[in-house]
PDB file of C-alpha atoms in Angstrom:
ATOM      1  CA  MET A 271     -62.920  -7.382  59.726  1.00  0.00           C
ATOM      2  CA  THR A 272     -62.950  -8.611  56.180  1.00  0.00           C
ATOM      3  CA  PRO A 273     -60.161 -10.911  54.908  1.00  0.00           C
ATOM      4  CA  SER A 274     -58.964  -8.228  52.516  1.00  0.00           C
ATOM      5  CA  ALA A 275     -58.475  -5.713  55.302  1.00  0.00           C
ATOM      6  CA  ARG A 276     -56.565  -8.280  57.388  1.00  0.00           C
ATOM      7  CA  ALA A 277     -54.318  -8.894  54.400  1.00  0.00           C
ATOM      8  CA  ARG A 278     -53.599  -5.201  53.977  1.00  0.00           C
ATOM      9  CA  ARG A 279     -52.724  -4.858  57.701  1.00  0.00           C
ATOM     10  CA  LEU A 280     -50.452  -7.855  57.480  1.00  0.00           C
ATOM     11  CA  THR A 281     -48.678  -6.467  54.445  1.00  0.00           C
ATOM     12  CA  THR A 282     -48.197  -3.099  56.143  1.00  0.00           C
ATOM     13  CA  ARG A 283     -46.637  -4.684  59.243  1.00  0.00           C
ATOM     14  CA  LEU A 284     -44.321  -6.776  57.122  1.00  0.00           C
ATOM     15  CA  LEU A 285     -43.123  -3.712  55.252  1.00  0.00           C
ATOM     16  CA  VAL A 286     -42.421  -1.880  58.527  1.00  0.00           C
ATOM     17  CA  VAL A 287     -40.400  -4.796  59.860  1.00  0.00           C
ATOM     18  CA  LEU A 288     -38.328  -4.998  56.717  1.00  0.00           C
ATOM     19  CA  GLY A 289     -37.725  -1.234  56.893  1.00  0.00           C
ATOM     20  CA  VAL A 290     -36.519  -1.469  60.450  1.00  0.00           C
ATOM     21  CA  LEU A 291     -34.168  -4.321  59.605  1.00  0.00           C
ATOM     22  CA  ALA A 292     -32.706  -2.374  56.689  1.00  0.00           C
ATOM     23  CA  VAL A 293     -32.107   0.713  58.794  1.00  0.00           C
ATOM     24  CA  GLY A 294     -30.467  -1.364  61.492  1.00  0.00           C
ATOM     25  CA  GLY A 295     -28.196  -3.026  58.995  1.00  0.00           C
ATOM     26  CA  VAL A 296     -27.061   0.293  57.593  1.00  0.00           C
ATOM     27  CA  LEU A 297     -26.359   1.639  61.045  1.00  0.00           C
ATOM     28  CA  ALA A 298     -24.368  -1.500  61.849  1.00  0.00           C
ATOM     29  CA  VAL A 299     -22.223  -1.093  58.689  1.00  0.00           C
ATOM     30  CA  LEU A 300     -21.423   2.613  59.075  1.00  0.00           C
ATOM     31  CA  PRO A 301     -18.999   2.328  61.976  1.00  0.00           C
ATOM     32  CA  ALA A 302     -16.949  -0.419  60.238  1.00  0.00           C
ATOM     33  CA  ALA A 303     -16.884   1.534  57.010  1.00  0.00           C
ATOM     34  CA  ALA A 304     -15.769   4.683  58.837  1.00  0.00           C
ATOM     35  CA  ALA A 305     -13.076   2.717  60.576  1.00  0.00           C
ATOM     36  CA  SER A 306     -11.835   1.213  57.360  1.00  0.00           C
ATOM     37  CA  ALA A 307     -11.910   4.662  55.632  1.00  0.00           C
ATOM     38  CA  ALA A 308      -9.902   6.339  58.283  1.00  0.00           C
ATOM     39  CA  PRO A 309      -6.719   7.982  56.839  1.00  0.00           C
ATOM     40  CA  GLY A 310      -3.529   6.045  57.399  1.00  0.00           C
ATOM     41  CA  ASP A 311       0.060   7.040  57.266  1.00  0.00           C
ATOM     42  CA  PRO A 312       1.126   8.703  53.971  1.00  0.00           C
ATOM     43  CA  THR A 313       3.042   6.545  51.433  1.00  0.00           C
ATOM     44  CA  PRO A 314       6.600   7.793  51.108  1.00  0.00           C
ATOM     45  CA  ALA A 315       7.484   9.272  47.683  1.00  0.00           C
ATOM     46  CA  PRO A 316       9.687   7.031  45.451  1.00  0.00           C
ATOM     47  CA  THR A 317      13.309   7.968  45.373  1.00  0.00           C
ATOM     48  CA  PRO A 318      14.338   9.284  41.919  1.00  0.00           C
ATOM     49  CA  GLY A 319      16.414   6.764  40.005  1.00  0.00           C
ATOM     50  CA  ALA A 320      15.644   3.941  42.427  1.00  0.00           C
ATOM     51  CA  SER A 321      13.560   2.027  39.798  1.00  0.00           C
ATOM     52  CA  THR A 322      13.373   2.155  36.012  1.00  0.00           C
ATOM     53  CA  LEU A 323      10.836   0.790  33.553  1.00  0.00           C
ATOM     54  CA  THR A 324      12.359  -1.190  30.687  1.00  0.00           C
ATOM     55  CA  ILE A 325      10.422  -2.666  27.763  1.00  0.00           C
ATOM     56  CA  GLY A 326      12.323  -5.181  25.745  1.00  0.00           C
ATOM     57  CA  ILE A 327      11.287  -6.360  22.265  1.00  0.00           C
ATOM     58  CA  ASN A 328      13.930  -8.967  21.796  1.00  0.00           C
ATOM     59  CA  GLY A 329      13.951 -12.519  23.105  1.00  0.00           C
ATOM     60  CA  PRO A 330      16.426 -14.022  25.549  1.00  0.00           C
ATOM     61  CA  ASP A 331      18.914 -14.754  22.709  1.00  0.00           C
ATOM     62  CA  GLY A 332      18.824 -11.223  21.308  1.00  0.00           C
ATOM     63  CA  THR A 333      16.441 -12.133  18.423  1.00  0.00           C
ATOM     64  CA  PRO A 334      13.068 -10.405  17.995  1.00  0.00           C
ATOM     65  CA  SER A 335      10.199 -12.023  19.930  1.00  0.00           C
ATOM     66  CA  GLN A 336       7.457 -13.708  18.000  1.00  0.00           C
ATOM     67  CA  SER A 337       4.917 -11.132  19.069  1.00  0.00           C
ATOM     68  CA  VAL A 338       7.088  -8.337  17.607  1.00  0.00           C
ATOM     69  CA  LEU A 339       7.476 -10.259  14.381  1.00  0.00           C
ATOM     70  CA  VAL A 340       3.690 -10.712  14.128  1.00  0.00           C
ATOM     71  CA  LEU A 341       3.149  -7.000  14.802  1.00  0.00           C
ATOM     72  CA  LEU A 342       5.725  -6.063  12.129  1.00  0.00           C
ATOM     73  CA  GLY A 343       4.106  -8.501   9.688  1.00  0.00           C
ATOM     74  CA  VAL A 344       0.628  -7.056  10.271  1.00  0.00           C
ATOM     75  CA  THR A 345       2.012  -3.508   9.853  1.00  0.00           C
ATOM     76  CA  ALA A 346       3.766  -4.510   6.621  1.00  0.00           C
ATOM     77  CA  LEU A 347       0.498  -6.009   5.226  1.00  0.00           C
ATOM     78  CA  SER A 348      -1.430  -2.767   6.017  1.00  0.00           C
ATOM     79  CA  ILE A 349       1.023  -0.539   4.206  1.00  0.00           C
ATOM     80  CA  ALA A 350       1.865  -2.954   1.398  1.00  0.00           C
ATOM     81  CA  PRO A 351      -0.601  -1.376  -1.131  1.00  0.00           C
ATOM     82  CA  ALA A 352       0.887   2.003  -0.685  1.00  0.00           C
ATOM     83  CA  LEU A 353       4.428   0.704  -0.922  1.00  0.00           C
ATOM     84  CA  LEU A 354       3.441  -1.353  -4.027  1.00  0.00           C
ATOM     85  CA  LEU A 355       2.218   1.826  -5.786  1.00  0.00           C
ATOM     86  CA  CYS A 356       4.904   4.261  -4.701  1.00  0.00           C
ATOM     87  CA  VAL A 357       8.236   2.500  -4.604  1.00  0.00           C
ATOM     88  CA  THR A 358       7.965  -0.294  -7.199  1.00  0.00           C
ATOM     89  CA  SER A 359       7.447  -0.658 -10.944  1.00  0.00           C
ATOM     90  CA  PHE A 360       3.756  -1.600 -10.482  1.00  0.00           C
ATOM     91  CA  THR A 361       2.374   1.812 -11.381  1.00  0.00           C
ATOM     92  CA  LYS A 362       4.163   2.045 -14.703  1.00  0.00           C
ATOM     93  CA  ILE A 363       3.342  -1.529 -15.717  1.00  0.00           C
ATOM     94  CA  PHE A 364      -0.308  -1.295 -14.809  1.00  0.00           C
ATOM     95  CA  MET A 365      -0.674   2.047 -16.760  1.00  0.00           C
ATOM     96  CA  VAL A 366       0.959   0.614 -19.840  1.00  0.00           C
ATOM     97  CA  LEU A 367      -1.205  -2.507 -19.862  1.00  0.00           C
ATOM     98  CA  ALA A 368      -4.406  -0.487 -19.305  1.00  0.00           C
ATOM     99  CA  MET A 369      -3.535   1.946 -22.105  1.00  0.00           C
ATOM    100  CA  THR A 370      -2.876  -1.109 -24.375  1.00  0.00           C
ATOM    101  CA  ARG A 371      -6.292  -2.376 -23.610  1.00  0.00           C
ATOM    102  CA  ASN A 372      -7.926   1.019 -24.351  1.00  0.00           C
ATOM    103  CA  ALA A 373      -5.928   1.264 -27.649  1.00  0.00           C
ATOM    104  CA  LEU A 374      -7.345  -2.074 -28.789  1.00  0.00           C
ATOM    105  CA  GLY A 375     -10.928  -0.768 -28.029  1.00  0.00           C
ATOM    106  CA  LEU A 376     -11.569  -3.505 -25.498  1.00  0.00           C
ATOM    107  CA  ASN A 377     -12.744  -1.677 -22.421  1.00  0.00           C
ATOM    108  CA  THR A 378     -13.343  -4.808 -20.292  1.00  0.00           C
ATOM    109  CA  LEU A 379     -10.952  -7.345 -21.744  1.00  0.00           C
ATOM    110  CA  PRO A 380      -8.641  -8.363 -20.221  1.00  0.00           C
ATOM    111  CA  PRO A 381     -10.398  -7.585 -16.905  1.00  0.00           C
ATOM    112  CA  THR A 382      -8.822  -5.118 -14.565  1.00  0.00           C
ATOM    113  CA  GLN A 383      -8.046  -7.900 -12.018  1.00  0.00           C
ATOM    114  CA  VAL A 384      -6.101  -9.772 -14.702  1.00  0.00           C
ATOM    115  CA  ILE A 385      -4.102  -6.635 -15.556  1.00  0.00           C
ATOM    116  CA  ALA A 386      -3.430  -5.899 -11.895  1.00  0.00           C
ATOM    117  CA  GLY A 387      -2.215  -9.480 -11.279  1.00  0.00           C
ATOM    118  CA  LEU A 388       0.041  -9.497 -14.269  1.00  0.00           C
ATOM    119  CA  ALA A 389       1.469  -6.073 -13.191  1.00  0.00           C
ATOM    120  CA  LEU A 390       2.051  -7.420  -9.643  1.00  0.00           C
ATOM    121  CA  PHE A 391       4.031 -10.540 -10.727  1.00  0.00           C
ATOM    122  CA  LEU A 392       5.967  -8.543 -13.327  1.00  0.00           C
ATOM    123  CA  SER A 393       6.858  -6.073 -10.550  1.00  0.00           C
ATOM    124  CA  ILE A 394       8.100  -8.971  -8.340  1.00  0.00           C
ATOM    125  CA  PHE A 395      10.076 -10.356 -11.310  1.00  0.00           C
ATOM    126  CA  ILE A 396      11.707  -7.009 -12.075  1.00  0.00           C
ATOM    127  CA  MET A 397      12.457  -6.139  -8.395  1.00  0.00           C
ATOM    128  CA  TRP A 398      13.551  -9.620  -7.271  1.00  0.00           C
ATOM    129  CA  PRO A 399      17.248  -8.760  -7.106  1.00  0.00           C
ATOM    130  CA  VAL A 400      16.383  -5.690  -4.874  1.00  0.00           C
ATOM    131  CA  LEU A 401      14.109  -7.723  -2.677  1.00  0.00           C
ATOM    132  CA  THR A 402      16.787 -10.382  -2.308  1.00  0.00           C
ATOM    133  CA  GLN A 403      19.386  -7.800  -1.335  1.00  0.00           C
ATOM    134  CA  ILE A 404      16.999  -6.239   1.257  1.00  0.00           C
ATOM    135  CA  ASN A 405      16.330  -9.685   2.683  1.00  0.00           C
ATOM    136  CA  ALA A 406      20.064 -10.495   2.966  1.00  0.00           C
ATOM    137  CA  ASP A 407      21.207  -7.066   4.268  1.00  0.00           C
ATOM    138  CA  ALA A 408      18.305  -6.066   6.657  1.00  0.00           C
ATOM    139  CA  VAL A 409      15.617  -8.768   7.267  1.00  0.00           C
ATOM    140  CA  GLN A 410      17.851 -11.751   8.080  1.00  0.00           C
ATOM    141  CA  PRO A 411      20.278  -9.819  10.280  1.00  0.00           C
ATOM    142  CA  TYR A 412      17.393  -8.335  12.274  1.00  0.00           C
ATOM    143  CA  MET A 413      15.731 -11.716  12.738  1.00  0.00           C
ATOM    144  CA  ASN A 414      19.116 -13.172  13.822  1.00  0.00           C
ATOM    145  CA  GLY A 415      19.510 -10.378  16.425  1.00  0.00           C
ATOM    146  CA  THR A 416      22.677  -8.899  14.921  1.00  0.00           C
ATOM    147  CA  VAL A 417      21.082  -5.509  14.214  1.00  0.00           C
ATOM    148  CA  ASP A 418      18.315  -3.571  15.927  1.00  0.00           C
ATOM    149  CA  PHE A 419      15.159  -2.291  14.195  1.00  0.00           C
ATOM    150  CA  GLN A 420      16.493   1.182  13.360  1.00  0.00           C
ATOM    151  CA  GLN A 421      19.559  -0.283  11.757  1.00  0.00           C
ATOM    152  CA  ALA A 422      17.455  -2.752   9.801  1.00  0.00           C
ATOM    153  CA  ILE A 423      15.348   0.062   8.396  1.00  0.00           C
ATOM    154  CA  HIS A 424      18.418   1.961   7.338  1.00  0.00           C
ATOM    155  CA  LEU A 425      19.934  -1.088   5.754  1.00  0.00           C
ATOM    156  CA  GLY A 426      16.767  -2.001   3.936  1.00  0.00           C
ATOM    157  CA  LEU A 427      16.298   1.455   2.440  1.00  0.00           C
ATOM    158  CA  GLY A 428      19.737   1.438   0.852  1.00  0.00           C
ATOM    159  CA  PRO A 429      19.125  -0.996  -2.027  1.00  0.00           C
ATOM    160  CA  LEU A 430      15.641   0.389  -2.612  1.00  0.00           C
ATOM    161  CA  ARG A 431      16.884   3.920  -2.830  1.00  0.00           C
ATOM    162  CA  THR A 432      19.634   2.954  -5.263  1.00  0.00           C
ATOM    163  CA  TRP A 433      17.174   1.239  -7.570  1.00  0.00           C
ATOM    164  CA  MET A 434      14.683   4.199  -7.357  1.00  0.00           C
ATOM    165  CA  LEU A 435      17.462   6.723  -8.089  1.00  0.00           C
ATOM    166  CA  ALA A 436      18.571   4.745 -11.195  1.00  0.00           C
ATOM    167  CA  HIS A 437      15.029   5.141 -12.673  1.00  0.00           C
ATOM    168  CA  THR A 438      14.313   8.738 -11.656  1.00  0.00           C
ATOM    169  CA  ARG A 439      14.925  11.690 -13.916  1.00  0.00           C
ATOM    170  CA  GLU A 440      17.037  14.565 -12.634  1.00  0.00           C
ATOM    171  CA  GLN A 441      14.350  17.038 -13.790  1.00  0.00           C
ATOM    172  CA  ASP A 442      11.798  15.383 -11.543  1.00  0.00           C
ATOM    173  CA  LEU A 443      14.190  15.410  -8.574  1.00  0.00           C
ATOM    174  CA  ALA A 444      14.880  19.117  -9.147  1.00  0.00           C
ATOM    175  CA  LEU A 445      11.120  19.799  -9.428  1.00  0.00           C
ATOM    176  CA  MET A 446      10.341  18.167  -6.034  1.00  0.00           C
ATOM    177  CA  THR A 447      13.459  19.730  -4.430  1.00  0.00           C
ATOM    178  CA  ARG A 448      12.342  23.206  -5.354  1.00  0.00           C
ATOM    179  CA  ALA A 449       8.759  22.486  -4.305  1.00  0.00           C
ATOM    180  CA  ALA A 450      10.051  21.427  -0.866  1.00  0.00           C
ATOM    181  CA  GLY A 451      12.211  24.522  -0.596  1.00  0.00           C
ATOM    182  CA  LEU A 452      15.435  22.461  -0.051  1.00  0.00           C
ATOM    183  CA  ASP A 453      18.897  22.948  -1.380  1.00  0.00           C
ATOM    184  CA  ASN A 454      20.044  20.937  -4.326  1.00  0.00           C
ATOM    185  CA  PRO A 455      21.550  17.606  -3.127  1.00  0.00           C
ATOM    186  CA  HIS A 456      25.294  17.192  -3.650  1.00  0.00           C
ATOM    187  CA  ASP A 457      25.122  13.497  -4.470  1.00  0.00           C
ATOM    188  CA  PRO A 458      22.450  10.746  -4.791  1.00  0.00           C
ATOM    189  CA  SER A 459      22.972   9.650  -1.185  1.00  0.00           C
ATOM    190  CA  SER A 460      21.918  13.043   0.120  1.00  0.00           C
ATOM    191  CA  VAL A 461      18.495  13.029  -1.662  1.00  0.00           C
ATOM    192  CA  PRO A 462      15.747  12.883   1.012  1.00  0.00           C
ATOM    193  CA  THR A 463      13.491   9.932   0.778  1.00  0.00           C
ATOM    194  CA  GLN A 464      10.338  12.068   1.016  1.00  0.00           C
ATOM    195  CA  THR A 465      11.620  13.862  -2.109  1.00  0.00           C
ATOM    196  CA  LEU A 466      12.776  10.742  -3.942  1.00  0.00           C
ATOM    197  CA  ILE A 467       9.456   8.841  -3.802  1.00  0.00           C
ATOM    198  CA  PRO A 468       7.266  11.466  -5.558  1.00  0.00           C
ATOM    199  CA  SER A 469      10.058  12.157  -8.085  1.00  0.00           C
ATOM    200  CA  PHE A 470      10.163   8.429  -8.907  1.00  0.00           C
ATOM    201  CA  MET A 471       6.454   8.260  -9.417  1.00  0.00           C
ATOM    202  CA  LEU A 472       6.451  11.244 -11.736  1.00  0.00           C
ATOM    203  CA  SER A 473       9.210   9.599 -13.825  1.00  0.00           C
ATOM    204  CA  GLU A 474       7.276   6.347 -13.878  1.00  0.00           C
ATOM    205  CA  MET A 475       4.090   7.984 -15.059  1.00  0.00           C
ATOM    206  CA  ARG A 476       5.962   9.925 -17.772  1.00  0.00           C
ATOM    207  CA  SER A 477       7.621   6.806 -19.114  1.00  0.00           C
ATOM    208  CA  ALA A 478       4.242   5.013 -19.024  1.00  0.00           C
ATOM    209  CA  PHE A 479       2.629   7.709 -21.169  1.00  0.00           C
ATOM    210  CA  ILE A 480       5.462   7.558 -23.654  1.00  0.00           C
ATOM    211  CA  ILE A 481       5.104   3.829 -24.098  1.00  0.00           C
ATOM    212  CA  GLY A 482       1.274   4.214 -24.272  1.00  0.00           C
ATOM    213  CA  PHE A 483       1.612   6.798 -27.058  1.00  0.00           C
ATOM    214  CA  VAL A 484       3.814   4.390 -29.137  1.00  0.00           C
ATOM    215  CA  VAL A 485       1.217   1.659 -28.599  1.00  0.00           C
ATOM    216  CA  PHE A 486      -1.697   3.925 -29.658  1.00  0.00           C
ATOM    217  CA  VAL A 487      -0.248   5.098 -32.970  1.00  0.00           C
ATOM    218  CA  PRO A 488      -0.617   1.931 -35.128  1.00  0.00           C
ATOM    219  CA  PHE A 489      -4.188   1.318 -33.880  1.00  0.00           C
ATOM    220  CA  LEU A 490      -5.078   4.989 -34.579  1.00  0.00           C
ATOM    221  CA  VAL A 491      -3.857   4.463 -38.163  1.00  0.00           C
ATOM    222  CA  ILE A 492      -6.090   1.512 -38.512  1.00  0.00           C
ATOM    223  CA  ASP A 493      -9.043   3.537 -37.255  1.00  0.00           C
ATOM    224  CA  LEU A 494      -8.343   6.289 -39.756  1.00  0.00           C
ATOM    225  CA  VAL A 495      -8.048   3.840 -42.717  1.00  0.00           C
ATOM    226  CA  VAL A 496     -11.318   2.082 -41.766  1.00  0.00           C
ATOM    227  CA  SER A 497     -13.153   5.420 -41.269  1.00  0.00           C
ATOM    228  CA  SER A 498     -11.954   6.716 -44.627  1.00  0.00           C
ATOM    229  CA  GLY A 499     -12.978   3.471 -46.299  1.00  0.00           C
ATOM    230  CA  LEU A 500     -16.449   3.543 -44.815  1.00  0.00           C
ATOM    231  CA  MET A 501     -16.855   7.207 -45.841  1.00  0.00           C
ATOM    232  CA  ALA A 502     -15.777   6.416 -49.406  1.00  0.00           C
ATOM    233  CA  LEU A 503     -18.348   3.519 -49.604  1.00  0.00           C
ATOM    234  CA  GLY A 504     -21.073   5.728 -48.273  1.00  0.00           C
ATOM    235  CA  MET A 505     -21.529   3.538 -45.120  1.00  0.00           C
ATOM    236  CA  MET A 506     -21.681   6.477 -42.706  1.00  0.00           C
ATOM    237  CA  MET A 507     -24.181   4.752 -40.437  1.00  0.00           C
ATOM    238  CA  LEU A 508     -21.835   1.832 -39.697  1.00  0.00           C
ATOM    239  CA  PRO A 509     -19.611   2.510 -36.615  1.00  0.00           C
ATOM    240  CA  PRO A 510     -15.950   2.307 -37.637  1.00  0.00           C
ATOM    241  CA  VAL A 511     -15.110   0.616 -34.350  1.00  0.00           C
ATOM    242  CA  MET A 512     -17.073  -2.501 -35.288  1.00  0.00           C
ATOM    243  CA  VAL A 513     -15.012  -2.876 -38.451  1.00  0.00           C
ATOM    244  CA  SER A 514     -11.623  -1.815 -37.144  1.00  0.00           C
ATOM    245  CA  LEU A 515     -11.694  -3.955 -33.996  1.00  0.00           C
ATOM    246  CA  PRO A 516     -11.059  -7.308 -35.692  1.00  0.00           C
ATOM    247  CA  PHE A 517      -8.171  -5.790 -37.694  1.00  0.00           C
ATOM    248  CA  LYS A 518      -6.676  -4.413 -34.473  1.00  0.00           C
ATOM    249  CA  ILE A 519      -6.844  -7.774 -32.702  1.00  0.00           C
ATOM    250  CA  LEU A 520      -5.411  -9.524 -35.824  1.00  0.00           C
ATOM    251  CA  LEU A 521      -2.468  -7.074 -36.049  1.00  0.00           C
ATOM    252  CA  PHE A 522      -1.838  -7.368 -32.291  1.00  0.00           C
ATOM    253  CA  VAL A 523      -1.767 -11.124 -32.422  1.00  0.00           C
ATOM    254  CA  LEU A 524       0.450 -11.252 -35.577  1.00  0.00           C
ATOM    255  CA  VAL A 525       3.100  -9.073 -34.162  1.00  0.00           C
ATOM    256  CA  ASP A 526       3.006 -10.769 -30.755  1.00  0.00           C
ATOM    257  CA  GLY A 527       1.856  -7.559 -29.069  1.00  0.00           C
ATOM    258  CA  TRP A 528       1.802  -8.750 -25.446  1.00  0.00           C
ATOM    259  CA  GLY A 529       5.314 -10.152 -25.769  1.00  0.00           C
ATOM    260  CA  LEU A 530       6.651  -6.933 -27.253  1.00  0.00           C
ATOM    261  CA  ILE A 531       5.055  -4.782 -24.557  1.00  0.00           C
ATOM    262  CA  ILE A 532       6.301  -7.023 -21.721  1.00  0.00           C
ATOM    263  CA  GLN A 533       9.778  -7.131 -23.257  1.00  0.00           C
ATOM    264  CA  ALA A 534       9.820  -3.332 -23.545  1.00  0.00           C
ATOM    265  CA  LEU A 535       8.708  -2.944 -19.914  1.00  0.00           C
ATOM    266  CA  ILE A 536      11.307  -5.316 -18.553  1.00  0.00           C
ATOM    267  CA  GLY A 537      14.019  -3.781 -20.737  1.00  0.00           C
ATOM    268  CA  SER A 538      13.232  -0.300 -19.447  1.00  0.00           C
ATOM    269  CA  TYR A 539      14.438  -1.432 -16.017  1.00  0.00           C
ATOM    270  CA  THR A 540      17.187  -3.870 -16.894  1.00  0.00           C
ATOM    271  CA  HIS A 541      19.147  -1.597 -19.342  1.00  0.00           C
ATOM    272  CA  ALA A 542      22.087   0.106 -17.724  1.00  0.00           C
ATOM    273  CA  GLY A 543      21.373   3.742 -16.915  1.00  0.00           C
ATOM    274  CA  GLY A 544      17.642   3.391 -17.712  1.00  0.00           C
ATOM    275  CA  GLY A 545      15.719   6.478 -16.748  1.00  0.00           C
ATOM    276  CA  GLY A 546      12.436   4.754 -15.921  1.00  0.00           C
TER     277      GLY A 546
END
């Protein structure tokens, strides 16, 4: 017998031995598994009302736990852009500043990031009394444990709704009320929040376009004068924008244009009875 044949026979015997050992192990385990899988006595059903599940969000002293405060903070950051656009003066200020840039003929100066930053801090400046009142009436009591979350939301909406109602036109409120198929509210406190927010945004955009129109008129006059002068001189191939742009910038700087626009924007919110 050759060595290769002996090696094959040895390998075959080894495989047979391993197979027998495996089968024997399985047969030895089956009775124990069957014994462990035997059905036992049924578990009695729980008595109704014997135990309750309670989830508490407050700490031992009644104040909100740190995990809840972190969760609320992350949630506030996620919805902050929508709140900034919908319930503050940011939209109106940003639109007016952007229309001023377009009226000057400067499509990229100041950059959009600069305009957005200026609008953001002007919004904080204008709404600082409202934010301070919300912090005093809702945030601090909730963090001290004197009110629960639902009460804090209700108390925080009060100052914000009062401010929004003061700068919302009645025509816009009536429009959204009719669109929602609701009855006319009897007093400002009965205006639904879901109706107040779009009405406030419509009023803000209308006011922004009015201010933008006033800003556009003097620059339009400069464009007309420059175009007429170039036509009279026969310089029809020269773009009027190249000639009128320096005069626009000079006029804007001489009259302190940015200061006048910022003053008008702030005054539209601080004047008593302002309609946005």
